[in-house]
mmCIF file of C-alpha atoms and ligand atoms in Angstrom:
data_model
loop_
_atom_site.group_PDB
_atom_site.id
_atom_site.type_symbol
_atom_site.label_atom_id
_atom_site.label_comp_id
_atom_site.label_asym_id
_atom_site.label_seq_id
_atom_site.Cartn_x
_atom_site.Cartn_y
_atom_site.Cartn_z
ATOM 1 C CA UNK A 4 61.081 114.983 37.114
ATOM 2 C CA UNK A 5 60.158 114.688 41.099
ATOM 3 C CA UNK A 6 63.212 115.239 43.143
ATOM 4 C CA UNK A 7 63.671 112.573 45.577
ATOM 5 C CA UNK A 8 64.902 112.259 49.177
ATOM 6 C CA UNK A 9 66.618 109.461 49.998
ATOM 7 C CA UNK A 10 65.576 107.715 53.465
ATOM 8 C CA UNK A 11 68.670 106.009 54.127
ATOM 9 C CA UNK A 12 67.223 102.424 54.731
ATOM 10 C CA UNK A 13 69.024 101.194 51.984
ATOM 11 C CA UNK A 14 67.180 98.560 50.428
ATOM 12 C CA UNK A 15 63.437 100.612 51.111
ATOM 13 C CA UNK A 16 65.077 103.521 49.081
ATOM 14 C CA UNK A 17 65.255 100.649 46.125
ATOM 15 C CA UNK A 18 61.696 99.670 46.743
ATOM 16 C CA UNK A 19 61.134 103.918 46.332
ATOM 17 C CA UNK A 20 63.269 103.925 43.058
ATOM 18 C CA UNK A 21 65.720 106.061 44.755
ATOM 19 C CA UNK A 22 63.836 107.593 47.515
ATOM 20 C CA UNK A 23 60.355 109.298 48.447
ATOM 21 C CA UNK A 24 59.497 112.355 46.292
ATOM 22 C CA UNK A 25 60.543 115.558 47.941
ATOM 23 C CA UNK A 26 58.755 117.960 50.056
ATOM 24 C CA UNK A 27 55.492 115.672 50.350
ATOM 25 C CA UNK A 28 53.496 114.047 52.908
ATOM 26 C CA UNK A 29 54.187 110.420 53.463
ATOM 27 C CA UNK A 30 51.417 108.699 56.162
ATOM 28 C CA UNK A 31 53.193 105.511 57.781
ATOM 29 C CA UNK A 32 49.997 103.738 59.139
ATOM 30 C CA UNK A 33 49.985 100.837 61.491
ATOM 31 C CA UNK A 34 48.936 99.668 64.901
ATOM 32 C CA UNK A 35 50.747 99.465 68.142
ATOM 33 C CA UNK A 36 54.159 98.535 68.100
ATOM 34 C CA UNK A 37 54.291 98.348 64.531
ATOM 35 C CA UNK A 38 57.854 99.919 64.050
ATOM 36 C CA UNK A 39 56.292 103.617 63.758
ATOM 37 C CA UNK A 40 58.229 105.311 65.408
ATOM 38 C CA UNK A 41 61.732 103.387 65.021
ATOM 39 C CA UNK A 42 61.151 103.711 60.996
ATOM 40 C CA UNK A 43 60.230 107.268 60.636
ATOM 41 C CA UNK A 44 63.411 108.062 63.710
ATOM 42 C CA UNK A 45 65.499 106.392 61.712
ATOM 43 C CA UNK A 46 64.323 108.645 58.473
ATOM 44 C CA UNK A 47 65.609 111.300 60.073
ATOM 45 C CA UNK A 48 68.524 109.846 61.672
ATOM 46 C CA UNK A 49 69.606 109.217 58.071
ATOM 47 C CA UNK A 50 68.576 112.212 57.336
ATOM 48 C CA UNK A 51 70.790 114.175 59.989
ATOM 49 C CA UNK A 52 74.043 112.467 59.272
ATOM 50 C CA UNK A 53 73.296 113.658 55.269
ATOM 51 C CA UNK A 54 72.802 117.262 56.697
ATOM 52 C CA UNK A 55 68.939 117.839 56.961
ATOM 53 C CA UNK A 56 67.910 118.773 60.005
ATOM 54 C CA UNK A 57 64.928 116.621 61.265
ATOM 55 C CA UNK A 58 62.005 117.359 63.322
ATOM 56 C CA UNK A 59 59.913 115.295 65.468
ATOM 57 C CA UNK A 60 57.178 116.401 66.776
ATOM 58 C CA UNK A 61 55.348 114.074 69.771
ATOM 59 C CA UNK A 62 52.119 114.188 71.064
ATOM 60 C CA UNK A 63 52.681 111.080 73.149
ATOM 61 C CA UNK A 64 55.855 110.202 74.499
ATOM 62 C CA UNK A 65 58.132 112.327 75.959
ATOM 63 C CA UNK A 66 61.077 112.888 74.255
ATOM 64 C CA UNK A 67 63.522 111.385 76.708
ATOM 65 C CA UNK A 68 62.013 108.182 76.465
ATOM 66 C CA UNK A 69 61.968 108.426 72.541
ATOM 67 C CA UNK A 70 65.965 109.290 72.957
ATOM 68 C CA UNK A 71 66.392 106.529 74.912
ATOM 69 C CA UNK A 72 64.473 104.138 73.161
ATOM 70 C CA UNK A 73 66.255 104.974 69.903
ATOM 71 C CA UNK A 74 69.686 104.607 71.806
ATOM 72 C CA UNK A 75 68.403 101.176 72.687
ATOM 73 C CA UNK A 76 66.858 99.711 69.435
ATOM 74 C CA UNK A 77 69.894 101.713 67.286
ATOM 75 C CA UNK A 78 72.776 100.444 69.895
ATOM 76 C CA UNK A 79 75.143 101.587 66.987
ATOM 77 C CA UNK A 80 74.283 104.924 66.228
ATOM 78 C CA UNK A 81 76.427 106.318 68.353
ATOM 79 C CA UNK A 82 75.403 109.949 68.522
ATOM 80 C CA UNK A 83 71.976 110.075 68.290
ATOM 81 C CA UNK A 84 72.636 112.478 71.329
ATOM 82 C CA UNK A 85 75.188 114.259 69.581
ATOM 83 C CA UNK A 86 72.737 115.159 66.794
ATOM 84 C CA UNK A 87 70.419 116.271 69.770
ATOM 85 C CA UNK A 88 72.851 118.755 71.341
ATOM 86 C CA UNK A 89 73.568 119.770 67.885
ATOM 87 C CA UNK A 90 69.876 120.680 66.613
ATOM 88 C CA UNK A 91 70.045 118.571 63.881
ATOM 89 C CA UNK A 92 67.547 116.679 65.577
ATOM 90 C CA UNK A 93 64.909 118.300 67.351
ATOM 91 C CA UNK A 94 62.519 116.000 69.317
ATOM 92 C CA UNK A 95 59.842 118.005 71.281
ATOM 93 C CA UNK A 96 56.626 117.118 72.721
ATOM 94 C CA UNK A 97 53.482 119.457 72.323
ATOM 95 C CA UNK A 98 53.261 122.658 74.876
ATOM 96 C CA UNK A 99 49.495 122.753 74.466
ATOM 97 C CA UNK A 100 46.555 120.872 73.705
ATOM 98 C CA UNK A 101 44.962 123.523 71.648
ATOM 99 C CA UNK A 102 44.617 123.049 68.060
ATOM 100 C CA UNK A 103 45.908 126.277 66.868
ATOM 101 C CA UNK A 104 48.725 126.316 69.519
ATOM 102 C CA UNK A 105 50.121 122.971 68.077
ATOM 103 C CA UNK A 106 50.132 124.163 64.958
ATOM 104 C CA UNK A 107 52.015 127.253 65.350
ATOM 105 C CA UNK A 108 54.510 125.651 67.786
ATOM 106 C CA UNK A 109 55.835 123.069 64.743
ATOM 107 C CA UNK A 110 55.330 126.116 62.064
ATOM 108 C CA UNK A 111 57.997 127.652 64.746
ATOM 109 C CA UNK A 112 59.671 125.056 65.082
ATOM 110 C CA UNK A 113 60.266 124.262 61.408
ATOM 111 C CA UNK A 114 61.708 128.166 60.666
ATOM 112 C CA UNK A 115 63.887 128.207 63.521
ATOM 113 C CA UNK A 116 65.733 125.190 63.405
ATOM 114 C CA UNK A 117 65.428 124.894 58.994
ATOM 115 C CA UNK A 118 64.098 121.870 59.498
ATOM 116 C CA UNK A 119 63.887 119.556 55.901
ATOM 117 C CA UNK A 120 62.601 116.165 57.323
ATOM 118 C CA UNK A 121 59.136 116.526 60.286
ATOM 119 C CA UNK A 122 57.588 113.605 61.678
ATOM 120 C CA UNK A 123 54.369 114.313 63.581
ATOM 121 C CA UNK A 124 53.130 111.655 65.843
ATOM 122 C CA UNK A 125 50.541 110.723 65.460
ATOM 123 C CA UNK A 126 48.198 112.626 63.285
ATOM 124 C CA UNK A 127 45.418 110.130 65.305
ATOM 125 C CA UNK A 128 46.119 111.899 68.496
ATOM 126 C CA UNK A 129 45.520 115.063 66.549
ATOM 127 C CA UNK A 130 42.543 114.297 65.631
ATOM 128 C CA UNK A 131 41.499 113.532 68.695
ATOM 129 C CA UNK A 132 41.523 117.474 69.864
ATOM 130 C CA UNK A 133 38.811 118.438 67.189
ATOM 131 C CA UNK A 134 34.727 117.956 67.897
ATOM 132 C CA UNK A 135 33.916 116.392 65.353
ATOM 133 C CA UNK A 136 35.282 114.074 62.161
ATOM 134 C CA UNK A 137 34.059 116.964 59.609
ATOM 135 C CA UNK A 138 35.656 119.496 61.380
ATOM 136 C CA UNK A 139 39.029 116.701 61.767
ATOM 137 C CA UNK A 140 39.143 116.718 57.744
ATOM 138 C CA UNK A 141 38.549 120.461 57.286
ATOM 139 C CA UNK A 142 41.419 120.857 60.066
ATOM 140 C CA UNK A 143 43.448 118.304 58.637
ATOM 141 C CA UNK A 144 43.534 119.699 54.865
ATOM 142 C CA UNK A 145 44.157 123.526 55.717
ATOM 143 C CA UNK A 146 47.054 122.529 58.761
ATOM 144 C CA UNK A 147 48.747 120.228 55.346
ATOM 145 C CA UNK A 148 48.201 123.083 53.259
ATOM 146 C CA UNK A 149 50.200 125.027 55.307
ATOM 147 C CA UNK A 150 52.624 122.279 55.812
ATOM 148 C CA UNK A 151 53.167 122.568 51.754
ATOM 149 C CA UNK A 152 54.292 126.237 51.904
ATOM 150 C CA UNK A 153 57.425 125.123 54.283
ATOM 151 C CA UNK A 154 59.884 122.937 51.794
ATOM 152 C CA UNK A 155 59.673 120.558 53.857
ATOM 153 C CA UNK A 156 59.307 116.485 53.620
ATOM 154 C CA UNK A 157 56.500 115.354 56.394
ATOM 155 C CA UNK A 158 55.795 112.071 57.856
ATOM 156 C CA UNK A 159 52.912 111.689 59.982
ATOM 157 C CA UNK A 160 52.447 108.846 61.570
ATOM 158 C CA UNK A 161 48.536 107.323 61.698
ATOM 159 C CA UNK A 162 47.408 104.366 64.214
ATOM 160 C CA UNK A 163 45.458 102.041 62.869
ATOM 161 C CA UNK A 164 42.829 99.739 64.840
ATOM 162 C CA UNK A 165 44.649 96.805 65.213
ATOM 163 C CA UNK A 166 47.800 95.336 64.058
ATOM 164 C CA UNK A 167 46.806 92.618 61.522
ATOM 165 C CA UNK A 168 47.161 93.006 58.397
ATOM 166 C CA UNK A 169 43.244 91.669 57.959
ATOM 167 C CA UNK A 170 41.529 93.785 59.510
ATOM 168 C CA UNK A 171 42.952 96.927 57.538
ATOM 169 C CA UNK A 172 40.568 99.845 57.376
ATOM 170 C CA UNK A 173 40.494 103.434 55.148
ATOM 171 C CA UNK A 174 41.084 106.721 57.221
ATOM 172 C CA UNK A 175 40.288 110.135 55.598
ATOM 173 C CA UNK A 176 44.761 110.469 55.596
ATOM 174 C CA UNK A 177 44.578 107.653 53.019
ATOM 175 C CA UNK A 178 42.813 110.323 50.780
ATOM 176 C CA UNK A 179 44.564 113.606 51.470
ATOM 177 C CA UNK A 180 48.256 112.095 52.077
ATOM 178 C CA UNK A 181 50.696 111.814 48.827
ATOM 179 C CA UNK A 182 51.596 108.562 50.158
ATOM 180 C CA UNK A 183 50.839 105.871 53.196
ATOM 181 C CA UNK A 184 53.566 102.854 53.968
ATOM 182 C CA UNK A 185 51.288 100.598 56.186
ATOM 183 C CA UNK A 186 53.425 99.104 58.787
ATOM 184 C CA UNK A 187 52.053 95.438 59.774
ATOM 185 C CA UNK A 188 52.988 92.893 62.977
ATOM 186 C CA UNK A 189 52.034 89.130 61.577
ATOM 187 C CA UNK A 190 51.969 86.773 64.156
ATOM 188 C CA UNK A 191 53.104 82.814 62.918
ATOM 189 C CA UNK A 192 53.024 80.734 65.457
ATOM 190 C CA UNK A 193 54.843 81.901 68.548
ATOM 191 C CA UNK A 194 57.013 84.713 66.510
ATOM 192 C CA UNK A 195 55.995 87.549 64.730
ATOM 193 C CA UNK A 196 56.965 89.062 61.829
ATOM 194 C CA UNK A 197 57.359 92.591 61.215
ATOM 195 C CA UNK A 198 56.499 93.829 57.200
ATOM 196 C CA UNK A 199 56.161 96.711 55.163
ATOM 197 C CA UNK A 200 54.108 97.743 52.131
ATOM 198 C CA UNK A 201 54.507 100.498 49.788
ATOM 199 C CA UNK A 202 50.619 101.344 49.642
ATOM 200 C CA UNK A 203 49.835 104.602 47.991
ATOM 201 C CA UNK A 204 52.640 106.859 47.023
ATOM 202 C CA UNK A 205 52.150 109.479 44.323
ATOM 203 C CA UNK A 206 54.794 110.768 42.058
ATOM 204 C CA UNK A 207 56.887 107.620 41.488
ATOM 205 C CA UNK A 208 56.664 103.860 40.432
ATOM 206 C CA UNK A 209 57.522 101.707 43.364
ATOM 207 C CA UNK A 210 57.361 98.076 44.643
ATOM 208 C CA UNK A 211 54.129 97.123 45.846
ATOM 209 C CA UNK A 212 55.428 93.793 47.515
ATOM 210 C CA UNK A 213 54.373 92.800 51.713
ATOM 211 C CA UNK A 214 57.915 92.889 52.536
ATOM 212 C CA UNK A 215 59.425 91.665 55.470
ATOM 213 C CA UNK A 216 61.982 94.188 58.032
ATOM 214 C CA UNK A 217 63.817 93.777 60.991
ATOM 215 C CA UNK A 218 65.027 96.357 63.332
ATOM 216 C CA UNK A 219 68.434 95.836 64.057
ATOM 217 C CA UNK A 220 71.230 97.712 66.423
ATOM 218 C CA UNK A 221 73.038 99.100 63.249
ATOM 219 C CA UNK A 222 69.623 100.334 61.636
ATOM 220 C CA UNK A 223 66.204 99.016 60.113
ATOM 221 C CA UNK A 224 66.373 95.784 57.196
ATOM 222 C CA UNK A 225 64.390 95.438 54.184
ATOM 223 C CA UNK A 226 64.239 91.783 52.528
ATOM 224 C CA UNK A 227 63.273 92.897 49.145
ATOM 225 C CA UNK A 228 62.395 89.604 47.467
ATOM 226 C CA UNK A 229 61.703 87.497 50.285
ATOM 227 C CA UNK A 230 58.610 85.701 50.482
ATOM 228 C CA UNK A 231 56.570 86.670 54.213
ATOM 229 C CA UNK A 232 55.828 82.901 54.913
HETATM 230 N N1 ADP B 21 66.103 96.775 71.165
HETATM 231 C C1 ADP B 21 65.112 96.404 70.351
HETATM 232 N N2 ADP B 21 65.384 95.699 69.230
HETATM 233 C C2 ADP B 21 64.414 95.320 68.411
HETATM 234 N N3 ADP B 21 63.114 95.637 68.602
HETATM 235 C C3 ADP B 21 62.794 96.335 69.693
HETATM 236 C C4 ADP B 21 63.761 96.768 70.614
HETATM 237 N N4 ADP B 21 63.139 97.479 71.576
HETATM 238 C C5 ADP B 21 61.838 97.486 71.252
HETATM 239 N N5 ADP B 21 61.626 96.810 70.139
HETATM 240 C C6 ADP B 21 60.350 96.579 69.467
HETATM 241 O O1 ADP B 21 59.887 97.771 68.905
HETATM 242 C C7 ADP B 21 58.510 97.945 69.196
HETATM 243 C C8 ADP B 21 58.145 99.386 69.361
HETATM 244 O O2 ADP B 21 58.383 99.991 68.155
HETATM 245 P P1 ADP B 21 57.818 101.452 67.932
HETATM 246 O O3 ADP B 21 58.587 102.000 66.798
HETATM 247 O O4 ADP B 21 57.814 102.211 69.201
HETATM 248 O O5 ADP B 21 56.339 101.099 67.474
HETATM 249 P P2 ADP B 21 55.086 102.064 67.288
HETATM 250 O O6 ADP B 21 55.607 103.461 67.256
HETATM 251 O O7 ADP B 21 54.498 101.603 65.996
HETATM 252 O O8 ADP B 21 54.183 101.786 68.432
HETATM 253 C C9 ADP B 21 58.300 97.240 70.480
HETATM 254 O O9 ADP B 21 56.991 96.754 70.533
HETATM 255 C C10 ADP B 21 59.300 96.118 70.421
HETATM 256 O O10 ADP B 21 58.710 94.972 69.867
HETATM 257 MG MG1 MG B 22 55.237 105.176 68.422
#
């Protein structure tokens, strides 16, 4: 039997059967302003108030203005900070732009803190550091190896093209990842509608609905069942 994690969105865990499998690598895949990095924050969030220490690693923002954007969208979680001060979340940005550097920093990072829950955004900017796509996938499957001897559960985050859920495109992470949840922005009319869909995810049965979310101030909403339209 997999042993599974529970991500704390309550209704998502029931789309997961309980949760995501332990200690693998879950992609969430979308494009800009998606919910990225609100869902996999409030992962470990979650994660954090159930005593795993959570990790995530930026490449983009700094991490003040993740804190502070968290505090915004998640007006009720009231000590976000708290967990900050506390090291059961660690949000850091990267120190260096070198390849091996940024590896070893969240290998560090992962010992010293016993970190159970890392969310590296975005695996796209990481990409971006290597020469070449061959040398991206070579990178890509020895730094996840590595990943694999830590016991821990890892959610990179992947930007996709565009935000429609059209247009979607394959990315070498849809191959080497256990599993992808592709975040999608559908625009009807003059509002848009934020969804989720279970797309790959090895190791347990799972719904494979388009389901719609909402981020609210007490924590991300899944409407299993609910038709998109
Ligand atoms: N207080 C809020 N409540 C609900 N949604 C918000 C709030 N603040 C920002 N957002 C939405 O969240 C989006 C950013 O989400 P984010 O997780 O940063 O996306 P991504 O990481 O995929 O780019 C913004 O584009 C905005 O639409
Ligand atoms: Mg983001």
């Amino acid at each position: 039997m997999v042993e599974k994690i529970k991500t704390g969105i309550s209704e998502f865990d029931e789309m997961l059967n309980g949760g995501f499998p332990k200690n693998r690598h879950i992609g969430f895949y979308g494009g800009p302003g998606t919910g990225k990095t609100t869902f996999t924050f409030e992962i470990l969030y979650k994660g954090a108030l159930m005593g795993e220490v959570g990790y995530y690693f930026t490449l983009e923002e700094p991490p003040e203005m993740i804190i502070e954007n968290m505090e915004t969208q998640f007006s009720e979680f009231r000590n976000i900070r708290d967990l900050v001060n506390k090291n059961m979340l660690i949000i850091q940005k990267n120190e260096t732009y070198d390849i091996n550097g940024i590896i070893q920093q969240i290998e560090n990072g992962v010992l010293k803190y016993n970190v159970s829950r890392l969310v590296i955004d975005s695996l796209t900017i990481f990409k971006s550091l290597f020469s070449s796509e061959p040398e991206y996938r070579r990178g890509l499957i020895e730094f996840l190896n590595l990943l694999r001897t830590l016991d821990i559960s890892v959610f990179p985050i992947i930007e996709a093209p565009t935000s429609s859920r059209e247009s979607f495109e394959y990315s070498i992470e849809h191959y080497v990842l256990d599993g992808i949840i592709n975040l999608y922005n559908i625009y009807r009319g003059e509002t848009r509608i934020r969804a989720l869909e279970i797309y790959k995810l090895r190791g347990t049965a799972h719904n494979t609905d388009i389901v719609p979310y909402r981020v609210t101030p007490r924590g991300i909403k899944v409407y299993v069942g609910e038709k998109l339209f």
